[in-house]
XYZ file of C-alpha atoms in Angstrom:
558
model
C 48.781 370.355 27.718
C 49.736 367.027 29.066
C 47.465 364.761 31.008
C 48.579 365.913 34.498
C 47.544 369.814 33.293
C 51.073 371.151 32.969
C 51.627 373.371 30.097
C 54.359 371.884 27.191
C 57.365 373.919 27.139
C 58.429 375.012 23.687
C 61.109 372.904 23.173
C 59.022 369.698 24.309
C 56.497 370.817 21.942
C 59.082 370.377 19.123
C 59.796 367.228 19.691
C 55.935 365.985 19.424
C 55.091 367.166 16.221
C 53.293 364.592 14.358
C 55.316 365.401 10.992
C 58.408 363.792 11.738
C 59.637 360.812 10.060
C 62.672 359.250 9.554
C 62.209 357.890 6.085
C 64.017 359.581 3.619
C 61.273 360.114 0.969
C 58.985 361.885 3.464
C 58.458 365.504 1.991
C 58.705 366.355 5.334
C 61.673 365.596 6.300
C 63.480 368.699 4.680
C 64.546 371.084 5.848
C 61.020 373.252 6.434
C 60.721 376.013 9.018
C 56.944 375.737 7.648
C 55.319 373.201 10.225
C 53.808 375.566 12.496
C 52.747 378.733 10.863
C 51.255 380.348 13.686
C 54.440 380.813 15.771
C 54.078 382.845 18.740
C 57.061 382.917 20.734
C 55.423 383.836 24.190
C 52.793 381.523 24.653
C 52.019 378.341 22.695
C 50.455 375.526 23.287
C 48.478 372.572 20.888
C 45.130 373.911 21.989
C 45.729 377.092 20.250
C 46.191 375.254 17.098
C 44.162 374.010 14.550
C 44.157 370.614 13.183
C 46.023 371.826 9.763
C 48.553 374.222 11.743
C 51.381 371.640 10.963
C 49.951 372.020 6.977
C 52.458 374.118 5.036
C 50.564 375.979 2.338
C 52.380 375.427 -1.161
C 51.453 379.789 -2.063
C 53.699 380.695 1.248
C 56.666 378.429 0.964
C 60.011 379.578 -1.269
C 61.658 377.026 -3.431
C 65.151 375.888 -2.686
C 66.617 376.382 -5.533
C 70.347 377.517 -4.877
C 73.279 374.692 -5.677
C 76.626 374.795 -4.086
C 78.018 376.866 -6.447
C 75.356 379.651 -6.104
C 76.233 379.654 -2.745
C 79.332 379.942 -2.869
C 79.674 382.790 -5.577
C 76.951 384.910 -4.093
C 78.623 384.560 -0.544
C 82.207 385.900 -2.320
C 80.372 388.272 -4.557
C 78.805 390.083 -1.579
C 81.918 390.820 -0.310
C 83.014 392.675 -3.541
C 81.629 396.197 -4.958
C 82.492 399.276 -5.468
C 83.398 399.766 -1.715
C 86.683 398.224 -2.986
C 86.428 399.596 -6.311
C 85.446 402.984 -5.508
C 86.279 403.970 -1.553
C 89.376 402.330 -1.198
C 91.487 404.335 -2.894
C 89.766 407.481 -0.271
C 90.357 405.116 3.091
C 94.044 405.034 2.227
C 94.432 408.745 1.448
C 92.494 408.909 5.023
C 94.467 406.625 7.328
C 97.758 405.968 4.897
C 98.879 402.776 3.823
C 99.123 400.750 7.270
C 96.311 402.967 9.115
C 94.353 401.465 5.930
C 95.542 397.921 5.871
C 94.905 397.923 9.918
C 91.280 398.741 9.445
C 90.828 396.416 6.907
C 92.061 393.429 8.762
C 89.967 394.089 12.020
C 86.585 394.714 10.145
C 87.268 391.338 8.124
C 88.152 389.669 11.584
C 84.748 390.756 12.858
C 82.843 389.912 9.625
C 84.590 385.968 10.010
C 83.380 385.912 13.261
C 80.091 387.216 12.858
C 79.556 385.055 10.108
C 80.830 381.501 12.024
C 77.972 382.675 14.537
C 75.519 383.208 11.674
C 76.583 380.291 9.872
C 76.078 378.311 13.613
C 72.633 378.811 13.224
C 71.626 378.814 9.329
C 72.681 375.202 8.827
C 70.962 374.257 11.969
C 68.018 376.058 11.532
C 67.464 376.899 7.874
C 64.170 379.202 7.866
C 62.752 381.776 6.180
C 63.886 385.119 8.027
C 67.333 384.466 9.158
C 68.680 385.973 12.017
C 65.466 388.088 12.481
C 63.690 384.666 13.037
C 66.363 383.760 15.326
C 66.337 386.924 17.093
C 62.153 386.354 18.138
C 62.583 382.772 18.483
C 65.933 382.962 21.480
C 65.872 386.710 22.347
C 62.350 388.261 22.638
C 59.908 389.237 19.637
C 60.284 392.709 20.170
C 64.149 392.440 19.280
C 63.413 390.164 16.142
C 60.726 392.714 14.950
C 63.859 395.778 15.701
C 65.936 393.820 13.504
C 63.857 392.705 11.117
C 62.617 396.281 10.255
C 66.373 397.160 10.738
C 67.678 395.264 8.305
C 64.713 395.855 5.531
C 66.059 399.811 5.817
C 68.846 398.405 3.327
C 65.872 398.634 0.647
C 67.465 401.956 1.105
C 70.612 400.350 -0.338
C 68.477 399.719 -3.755
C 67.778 403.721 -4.300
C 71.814 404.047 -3.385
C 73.044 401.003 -6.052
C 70.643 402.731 -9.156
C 71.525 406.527 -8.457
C 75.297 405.231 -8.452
C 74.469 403.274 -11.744
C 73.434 406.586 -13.568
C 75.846 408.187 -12.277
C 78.723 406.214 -13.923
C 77.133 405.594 -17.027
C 76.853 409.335 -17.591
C 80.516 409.095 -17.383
C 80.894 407.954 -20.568
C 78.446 409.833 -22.164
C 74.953 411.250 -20.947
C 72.409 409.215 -23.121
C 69.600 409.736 -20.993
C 68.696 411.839 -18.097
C 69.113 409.697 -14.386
C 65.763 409.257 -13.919
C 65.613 406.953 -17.307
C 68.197 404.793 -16.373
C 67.325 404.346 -12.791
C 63.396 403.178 -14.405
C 65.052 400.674 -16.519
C 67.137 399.352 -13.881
C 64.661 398.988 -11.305
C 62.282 397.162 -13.566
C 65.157 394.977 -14.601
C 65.906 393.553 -11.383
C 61.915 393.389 -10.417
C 61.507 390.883 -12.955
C 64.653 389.191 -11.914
C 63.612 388.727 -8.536
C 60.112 388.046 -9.208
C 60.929 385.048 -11.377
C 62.431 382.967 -8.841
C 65.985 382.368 -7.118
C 67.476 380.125 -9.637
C 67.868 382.623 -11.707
C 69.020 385.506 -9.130
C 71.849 382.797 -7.968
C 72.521 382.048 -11.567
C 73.144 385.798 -12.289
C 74.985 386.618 -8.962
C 77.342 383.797 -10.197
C 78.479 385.297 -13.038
C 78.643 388.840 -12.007
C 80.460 387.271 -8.674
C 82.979 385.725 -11.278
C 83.313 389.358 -13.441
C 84.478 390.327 -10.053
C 86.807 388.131 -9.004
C 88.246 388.089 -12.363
C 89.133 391.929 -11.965
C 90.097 391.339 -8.690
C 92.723 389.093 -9.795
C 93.917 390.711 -12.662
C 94.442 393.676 -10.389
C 96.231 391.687 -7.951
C 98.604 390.375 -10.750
C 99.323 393.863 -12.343
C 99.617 395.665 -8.878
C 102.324 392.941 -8.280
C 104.304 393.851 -11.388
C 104.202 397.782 -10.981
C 105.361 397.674 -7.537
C 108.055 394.627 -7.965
C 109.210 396.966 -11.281
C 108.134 393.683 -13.431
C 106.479 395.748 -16.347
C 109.668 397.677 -16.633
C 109.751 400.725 -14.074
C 111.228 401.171 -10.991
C 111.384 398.734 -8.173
C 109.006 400.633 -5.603
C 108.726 398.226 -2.838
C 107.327 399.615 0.460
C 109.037 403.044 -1.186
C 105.680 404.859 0.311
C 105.329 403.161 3.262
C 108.397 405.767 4.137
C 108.024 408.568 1.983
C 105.440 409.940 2.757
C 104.767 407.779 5.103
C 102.899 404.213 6.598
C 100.064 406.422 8.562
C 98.533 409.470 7.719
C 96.155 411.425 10.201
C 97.915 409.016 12.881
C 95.503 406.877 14.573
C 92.659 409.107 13.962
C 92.749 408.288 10.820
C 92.656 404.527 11.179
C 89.729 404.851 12.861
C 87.714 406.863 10.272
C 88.376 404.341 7.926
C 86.630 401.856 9.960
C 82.913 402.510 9.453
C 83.928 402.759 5.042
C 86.288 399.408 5.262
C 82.712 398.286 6.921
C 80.706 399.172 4.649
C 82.881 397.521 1.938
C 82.165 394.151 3.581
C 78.387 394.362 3.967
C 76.003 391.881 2.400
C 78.402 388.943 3.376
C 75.351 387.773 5.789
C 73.205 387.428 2.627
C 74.666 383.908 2.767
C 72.565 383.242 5.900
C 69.589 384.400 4.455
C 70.016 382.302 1.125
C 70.133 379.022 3.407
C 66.300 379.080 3.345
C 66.520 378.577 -0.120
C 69.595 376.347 -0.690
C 68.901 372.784 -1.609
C 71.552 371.565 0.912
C 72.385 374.119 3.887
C 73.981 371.707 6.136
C 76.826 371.509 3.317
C 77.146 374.363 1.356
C 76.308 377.006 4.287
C 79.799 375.815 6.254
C 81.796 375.516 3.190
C 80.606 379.368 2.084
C 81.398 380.500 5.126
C 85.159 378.918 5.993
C 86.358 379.921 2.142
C 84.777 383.595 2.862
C 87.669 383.898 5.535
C 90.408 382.946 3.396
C 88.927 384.857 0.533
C 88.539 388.213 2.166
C 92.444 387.935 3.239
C 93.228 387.314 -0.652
C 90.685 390.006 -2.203
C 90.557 392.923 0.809
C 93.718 392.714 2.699
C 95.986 391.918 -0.433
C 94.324 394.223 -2.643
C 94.948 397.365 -0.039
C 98.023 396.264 0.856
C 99.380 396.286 -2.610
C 97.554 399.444 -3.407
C 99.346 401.022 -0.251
C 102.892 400.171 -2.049
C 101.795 401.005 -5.811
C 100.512 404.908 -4.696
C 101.441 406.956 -2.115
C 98.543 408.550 -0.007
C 99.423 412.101 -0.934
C 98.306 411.308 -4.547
C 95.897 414.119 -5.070
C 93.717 411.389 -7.260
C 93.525 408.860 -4.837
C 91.000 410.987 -2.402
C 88.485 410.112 -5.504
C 85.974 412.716 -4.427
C 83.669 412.475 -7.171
C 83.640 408.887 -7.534
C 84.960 409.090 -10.994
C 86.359 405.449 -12.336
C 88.917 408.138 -14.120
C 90.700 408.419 -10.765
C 89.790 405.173 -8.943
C 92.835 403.417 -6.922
C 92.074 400.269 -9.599
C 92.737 402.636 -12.736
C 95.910 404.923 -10.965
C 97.571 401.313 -10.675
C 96.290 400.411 -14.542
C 97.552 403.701 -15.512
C 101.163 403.241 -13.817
C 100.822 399.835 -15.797
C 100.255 401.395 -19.304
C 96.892 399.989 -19.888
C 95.201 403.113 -20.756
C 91.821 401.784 -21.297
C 92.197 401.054 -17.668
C 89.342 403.670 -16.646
C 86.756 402.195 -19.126
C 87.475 398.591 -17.555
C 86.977 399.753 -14.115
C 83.802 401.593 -14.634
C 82.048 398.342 -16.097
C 82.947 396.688 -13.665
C 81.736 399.200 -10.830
C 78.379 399.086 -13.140
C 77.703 395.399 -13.060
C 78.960 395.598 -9.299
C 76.318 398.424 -8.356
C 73.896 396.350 -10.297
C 74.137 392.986 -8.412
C 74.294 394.953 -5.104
C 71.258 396.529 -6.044
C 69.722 392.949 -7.141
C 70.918 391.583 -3.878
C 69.180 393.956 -1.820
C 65.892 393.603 -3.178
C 66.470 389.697 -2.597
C 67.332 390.210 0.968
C 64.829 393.068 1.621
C 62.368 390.695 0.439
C 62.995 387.693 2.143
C 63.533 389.795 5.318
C 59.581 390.862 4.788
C 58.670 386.995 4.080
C 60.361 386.363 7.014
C 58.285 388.555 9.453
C 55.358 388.008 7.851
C 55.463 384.421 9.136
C 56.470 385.560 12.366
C 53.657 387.865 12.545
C 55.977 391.058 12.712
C 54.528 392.190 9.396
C 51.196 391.672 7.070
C 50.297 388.060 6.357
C 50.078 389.128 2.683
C 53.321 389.322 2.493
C 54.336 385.698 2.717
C 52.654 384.882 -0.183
C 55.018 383.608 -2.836
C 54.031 383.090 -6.588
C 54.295 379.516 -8.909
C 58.169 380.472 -8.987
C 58.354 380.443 -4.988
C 59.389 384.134 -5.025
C 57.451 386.181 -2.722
C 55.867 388.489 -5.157
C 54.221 391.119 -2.577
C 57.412 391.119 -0.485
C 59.321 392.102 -3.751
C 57.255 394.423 -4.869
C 57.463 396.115 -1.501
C 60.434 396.642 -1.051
C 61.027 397.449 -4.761
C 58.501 400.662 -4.548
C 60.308 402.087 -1.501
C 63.561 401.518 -3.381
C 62.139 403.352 -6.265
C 60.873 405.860 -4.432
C 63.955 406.627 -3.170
C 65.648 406.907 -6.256
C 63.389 409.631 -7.686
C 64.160 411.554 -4.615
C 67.451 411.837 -5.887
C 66.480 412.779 -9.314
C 68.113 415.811 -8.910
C 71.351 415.111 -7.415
C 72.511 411.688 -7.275
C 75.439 412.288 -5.660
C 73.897 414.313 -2.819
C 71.781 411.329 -2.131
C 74.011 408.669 -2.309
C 76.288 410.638 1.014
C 73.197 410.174 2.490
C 71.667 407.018 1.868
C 75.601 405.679 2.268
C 75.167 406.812 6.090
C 71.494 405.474 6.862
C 71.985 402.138 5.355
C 75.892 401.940 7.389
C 74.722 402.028 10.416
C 71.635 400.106 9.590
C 74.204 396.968 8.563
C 76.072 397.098 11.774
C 73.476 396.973 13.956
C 72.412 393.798 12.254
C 75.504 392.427 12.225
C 75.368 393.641 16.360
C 72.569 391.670 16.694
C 73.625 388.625 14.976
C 76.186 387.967 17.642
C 73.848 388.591 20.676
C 71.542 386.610 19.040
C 74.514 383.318 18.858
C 75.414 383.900 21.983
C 71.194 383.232 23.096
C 71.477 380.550 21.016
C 74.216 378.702 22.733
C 73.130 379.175 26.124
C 69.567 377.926 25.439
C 71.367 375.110 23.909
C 73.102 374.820 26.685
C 70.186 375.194 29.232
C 68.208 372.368 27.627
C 71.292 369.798 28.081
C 71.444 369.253 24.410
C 74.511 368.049 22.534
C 76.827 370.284 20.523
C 77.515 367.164 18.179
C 73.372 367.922 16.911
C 74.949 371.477 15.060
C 76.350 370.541 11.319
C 78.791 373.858 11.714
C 80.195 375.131 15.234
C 81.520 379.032 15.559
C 85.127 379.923 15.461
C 86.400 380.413 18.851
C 83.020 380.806 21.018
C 82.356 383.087 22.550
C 85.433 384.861 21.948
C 84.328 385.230 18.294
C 80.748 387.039 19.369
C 82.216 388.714 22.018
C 84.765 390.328 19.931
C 82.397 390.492 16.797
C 79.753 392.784 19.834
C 82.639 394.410 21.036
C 83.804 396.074 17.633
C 80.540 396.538 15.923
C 79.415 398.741 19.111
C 82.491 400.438 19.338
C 82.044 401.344 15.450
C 78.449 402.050 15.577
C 78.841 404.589 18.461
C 82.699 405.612 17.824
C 82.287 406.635 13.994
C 80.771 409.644 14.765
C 82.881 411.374 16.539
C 83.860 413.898 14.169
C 80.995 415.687 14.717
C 82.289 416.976 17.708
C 85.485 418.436 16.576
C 86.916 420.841 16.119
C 83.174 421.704 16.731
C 80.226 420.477 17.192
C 78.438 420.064 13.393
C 74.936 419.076 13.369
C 74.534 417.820 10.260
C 77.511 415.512 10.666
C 76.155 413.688 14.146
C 72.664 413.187 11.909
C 74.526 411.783 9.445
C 76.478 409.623 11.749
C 73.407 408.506 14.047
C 70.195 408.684 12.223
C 70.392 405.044 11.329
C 70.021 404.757 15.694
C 66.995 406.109 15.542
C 64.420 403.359 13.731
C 65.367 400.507 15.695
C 65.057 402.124 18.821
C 61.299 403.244 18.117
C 60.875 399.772 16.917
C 62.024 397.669 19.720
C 60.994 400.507 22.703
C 57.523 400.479 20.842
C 56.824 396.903 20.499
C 57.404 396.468 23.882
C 55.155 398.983 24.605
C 52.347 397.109 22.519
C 52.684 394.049 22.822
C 54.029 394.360 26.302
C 56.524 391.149 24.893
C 59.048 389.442 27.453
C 62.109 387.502 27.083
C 61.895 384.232 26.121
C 63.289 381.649 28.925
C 66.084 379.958 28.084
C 64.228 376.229 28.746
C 61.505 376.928 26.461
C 63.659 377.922 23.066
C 62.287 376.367 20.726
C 64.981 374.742 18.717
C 63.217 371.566 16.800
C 60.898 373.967 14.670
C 62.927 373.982 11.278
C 65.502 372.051 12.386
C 68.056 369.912 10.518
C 68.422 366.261 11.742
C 70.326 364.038 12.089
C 69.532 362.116 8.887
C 69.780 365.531 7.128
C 73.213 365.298 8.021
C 74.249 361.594 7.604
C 72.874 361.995 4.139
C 74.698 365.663 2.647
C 77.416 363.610 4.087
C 77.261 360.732 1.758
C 76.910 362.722 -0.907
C 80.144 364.644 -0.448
C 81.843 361.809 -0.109
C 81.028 360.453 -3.833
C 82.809 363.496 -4.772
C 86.219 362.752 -6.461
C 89.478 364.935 -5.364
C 88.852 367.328 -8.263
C 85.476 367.986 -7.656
C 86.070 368.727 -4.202
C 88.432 371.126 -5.372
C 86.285 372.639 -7.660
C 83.542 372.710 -5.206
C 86.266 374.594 -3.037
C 87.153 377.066 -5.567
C 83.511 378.107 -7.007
C-alpha cells in the first residue's frame, strides 16, 4: 500500500523490490525468477508478505548449468527423432512427394514463429516454468494451470520413447522380454535426470551430434543416388512425374500435417532450458535464429530429396510396422549399396528414442517445478536436491511414465498408436498457447508504456508470426480429425483424434470454477519479477564481443 491508501499495481510492485542492485557481484542480480515465492497473480500486495518473501531458499532453486553449446545442440536435437527417421518415409507415401514437402514447410514456418514468440519471452524473463509461468503471470491462472497440466501429459511421451526402444532392439534379436528393457531404460534416464542438468545437456549434445551426423550423411548419399553420382541412373525429379508430385491430392497434404507436427515437437524445450542456462539473454536468441535455418537444411532438404530418390508407390515406404528394415533412410542406403544400411538406421532411431525419452522427463519435470512455485501444484514439488535437480518433480513424472509403459507390456505397438495421438494433440495446444500467451505479453508491454529496446530478442514479424503460428495450430488441432467422419463416421478414430481436447478443458473450465480466477489487467502484468536488465545485457554483450571470428563461428555451428 502506499501512504495515500492506494493499492500497488503489480508492475509498480516490481520495481520496489528491495533486492535490486546494480553492482555486478550482487548474487542477486541474475537472472532469478526466485524473489517472490508466494506469487499470486490476482491479488498481491507487501502486506501479504513476510519479511523473508524476497529470500530464495537454496533446496527450491535449479542450477544454471547449461553453456552455449548445450543450448544449442539440445535446441537442434529436439527437432530430430524418429519422426524423421521413422514417419517420413509414411507422410510421403500419404501426400506424395510435393503434398509431403508442402506440409513440411508450413509446420516448420509455424514452429519458427512460435518459437521467435517463445524465445521473446525466455530471454526476457528466464523462470522456472516457461510459458506456463507466462501464461498465469499475462493471461489468467486458470490458463497457466490448463497448460501447465497440458504440457506435463507429454510424461506420456516417456511410456511412448521406451515401448519404441524395445521394440527396435527386438529387431535385432529378442534378448529380453519388453518389459526388461523398458526397466533398464527408465532407471537409466532417472538417474540421469536426477543428477543434475550438466550432465542431461552434456548427453543431449552428443546424441544431438549422432544425429546430425546421420542426417548429413543421408543428405550427402541421397544427393548421389538421385544425381546418378554412385553410378546408377540420373533420376532427377523422375517421380515427381511418374507416379506423380501428389498423391491423395490435397487430402493428403493435409493428413500429413498433424505427423510432419509431431516430427517437430520438443523444439520449445529450448524455452524451458533458459531457466537453467548460465546466459539466456545470449544463447536463447542465437538457439532460436539457427533453429530456422536448420530445420530448412535437416526437414525440408531431407524430404525433398527423399521425394526424388523413391517414388511414393514404393510398397516399403508406407513403413507400417516401423521396421528400420524398410525406413525411407535405409530404402535410400539400400539404392546406395550400403547394405548395413538397416543396422545404422536402427541405432540411430535407438539413441534418438532414448534422448526423446530423456528429454521428456526433463521437461515434464521442470513443468511440475514450475507450477509448484506458482501454486498450481504441491509445494513439495519444487524441492530440488544438492545437484539443483528437482528430485520429487522427477520422480513424478518418471512413475507415471513407467506406469505407462507396463501398460503396454503386452503390445507395444498398440500403445505407441495411442500414446502417439494423446501426446499430438497435447503438443499443439501448447504450442497454441504459446502464441496467445506473446501476443498478452506484448500488449501488456504495450499498456504499461514500456520500451521494446528493454527485450534482448524481438519476434519475427509480430504479430503476423503469432497470428499465423494461432491460426495453423487451431486449424491442425481441430482439422486433423476429420477422417473420422468419412466415408463414415468411426468412433474410435474421432477419440483418437480428440481425446488430447479433453484434459485441458476440465482443467481450465474447473479452475475457474474453484478458484473463481479472472483475467489479469493488462496495467498490472507483472513484468520485473525475473526479469533480465539492462546490465544483464550490456554484460553477455561484452562477452561476445571478446569472441574471435572463429569462435563465433563455432559458437554458430554447435
Amino acid at each position: 500500500m502506499t501512504a495515500n491508501g492506494r493499492k500497488l499495481t503489480h508492475a509498480e510492485q516490481g520495481t520496489l523490490r528491495p533486492t535490486m542492485d546494480n553492482n555486478s557481484n550482487d548474487p542477486m542480480r541474475i537472472f532469478d525468477n526466485e524473489k517472490v515465492e508466494a506469487y499470486d497473480q490476482t491479488d498481491l500486495s507487501f502486506e501479504s508478505l513476510s519479511g523473508d518473501a524476497f529470500e530464495t531458499p537454496t533446496s527450491t532453486k535449479p542450477h544454471r548449468g547449461l553453456s552455449a553449446r548445450h543450448i544449442q545442440m539440445i535446441s537442434l536435437g529436439g527437432c530430430i527423432g524418429t519422426g524423421l527417421f521413422l514417419n517420413s518415409g509414411q507422410n510421403i507415401s500419404e501426400a506424395g512427394p510435393a503434398g509431403a514437402l508442402i506440409a513440411y514447410c508450413v509446420v516448420g514456418v509455424m514452429v519458427y514463429c512460435l518459437m521467435t514468440c517463445l524465445g521473446e519471452m525466455a530471454t526476457y524473463m528466464p523462470v522456472s516454468g516457461s510459458f506456463n509461468h507466462y501464461a498465469s503471470r499475462f493471461v489468467d491462472p486458470a490458463f497457466g494451470f490448463a497448460l501447465g497440466w497440458n504440457y506435463w501429459l507429454s510424461a506420456v511421451t516417456i511410456a511412448t520413447e521406451i515401448s519404441a526402444a524395445a521394440t527396435i532392439i527386438d529387431w535385432w534379436k529378442p534378448v529380453m522380454p519388453d518389459p526388461a528393457w523398458s526397466t533398464i531404460f527408465m532407471l537409466l534416464i532417472l538417474a540421469i535426470n536426477l543428477v543434475g542438468v550438466k550432465l542431461f545437456g552434456e548427453l543431449e549434445y552428443w546424441f544431438a551430434i549422432l544425429k546430425i551426423l546421420i542426417v548429413l550423411v543421408f543428405i550427402i548419399i541421397g544427393i548421389c543416388v538421385t544425381t546418378g553420382g554412385l553410378g546408377g541412373d540420373t533420376i532427377g525429379f523422375r517421380y515427381w512425374s511418374n507416379p506423380g508430385s501428389f498423391a491423395n491430392g490435397g487430402v493428403g497434404t493435409i493428413n500429413v500435417l498433424l505427423s510432419a507436427g509431431f516430427s517437430f515437437m520438443g523444439t520449445e524445450i529450448v524455452g524451458i532450458t533458459a531457466a537453467e542456462a548460465k546466459n539466456p539473454t545470449k544463447t536463447v536468441p542465437r538457439a532460436i535464429r539457427n533453429t530456422f535455418w536448420r530445420i530448412i537444411f535437416f526437414y525440408i532438404l531431407t524430404i525433398f530429396l527423399l521425394g526424388m530418390c523413391l517414388p511414393y508407390t514404393n510398397p516399403n515406404l508406407a513403413n507400417t510396422d516401423g521396421s528400420a528394415a524398410t525406413a525411407s533412410f535405409t530404402l535410400v542406403f539400400l539404392q546406395a549399396g550400403i547394405n548395413v544400411g538397416a543396422h545404422i538406421i536402427n541405432a540411430v532411431v535407438l539413441i534418438s528414442v532414448l534422448s526423446a525419452a530423456n528429454s521428456s522427463l526433463y521437461t515434464c519435470s521442470r513443468t511440475l517445478l514450475g507450477l509448484a512455485k506458482d501454486g498450481n501444484g504441491p509445494r513439495f514439488l519444487s524441492k530440488v536436491n544438492r545437484y539443483g535437480a528437482p528430485y520429487w518433480a522427477v520422480i513424478c513424472s518418471s512413475v507415471v511414465g513407467f506406469c505407462c509403459v507396463f501398460v503396454s507390456i503386452y503390445s507395444a505397438s498398440v500403445a505407441f498408436v495411442w500414446f502417439l495421438s494423446i501426446t499430438s494433440i497435447s503438443g499443439f495446444i501448447s504450442w497454441w498457447g504459446i502464441a496467445v500467451v506473446h501476443i498478452r505479453f506484448r500488449r501488456a508491454f504495450k499498456a504499461q508504456e514500456r520500451s521494446l529496446d528493454d527485450l534482448p530478442f524481438k519476434a519475427f514479424a509480430y504479430p503476423y508470426s503469432a497470428i499465423v503460428a494461432i491460426a495453423l495450430t487451431t486449424f491442425i488441432i481441430f482439422g486433423q480429425g476429420y477422417i473420422s467422419f468419412t466415408p463414415t463416421f468411426d468412433g474410435v478414430t474421432f477419440v483418437k483424434s480428440y481425446i488430447g481436447l479433453v484434459p485441458v478443458i476440465v482443467w481450465y473450465v474447473g479452475y475457474k470454477l474453484i478458484r473463481k480466477s479472472k483475467v489479469v489487467p493488462l496495467v498490472e502484468v507483472d513484468f520485473e519479477t525475473g526479469r533480465v536488465t539492462r546490465l544483464d545485457i550490456e554484460k553477455d554483450n561484452e562477452e561476445d564481443v571478446k569472441y574471435t571470428w572463429y569462435q563465433k563461428i563455432l559458437a554458430w555451428v554447435a
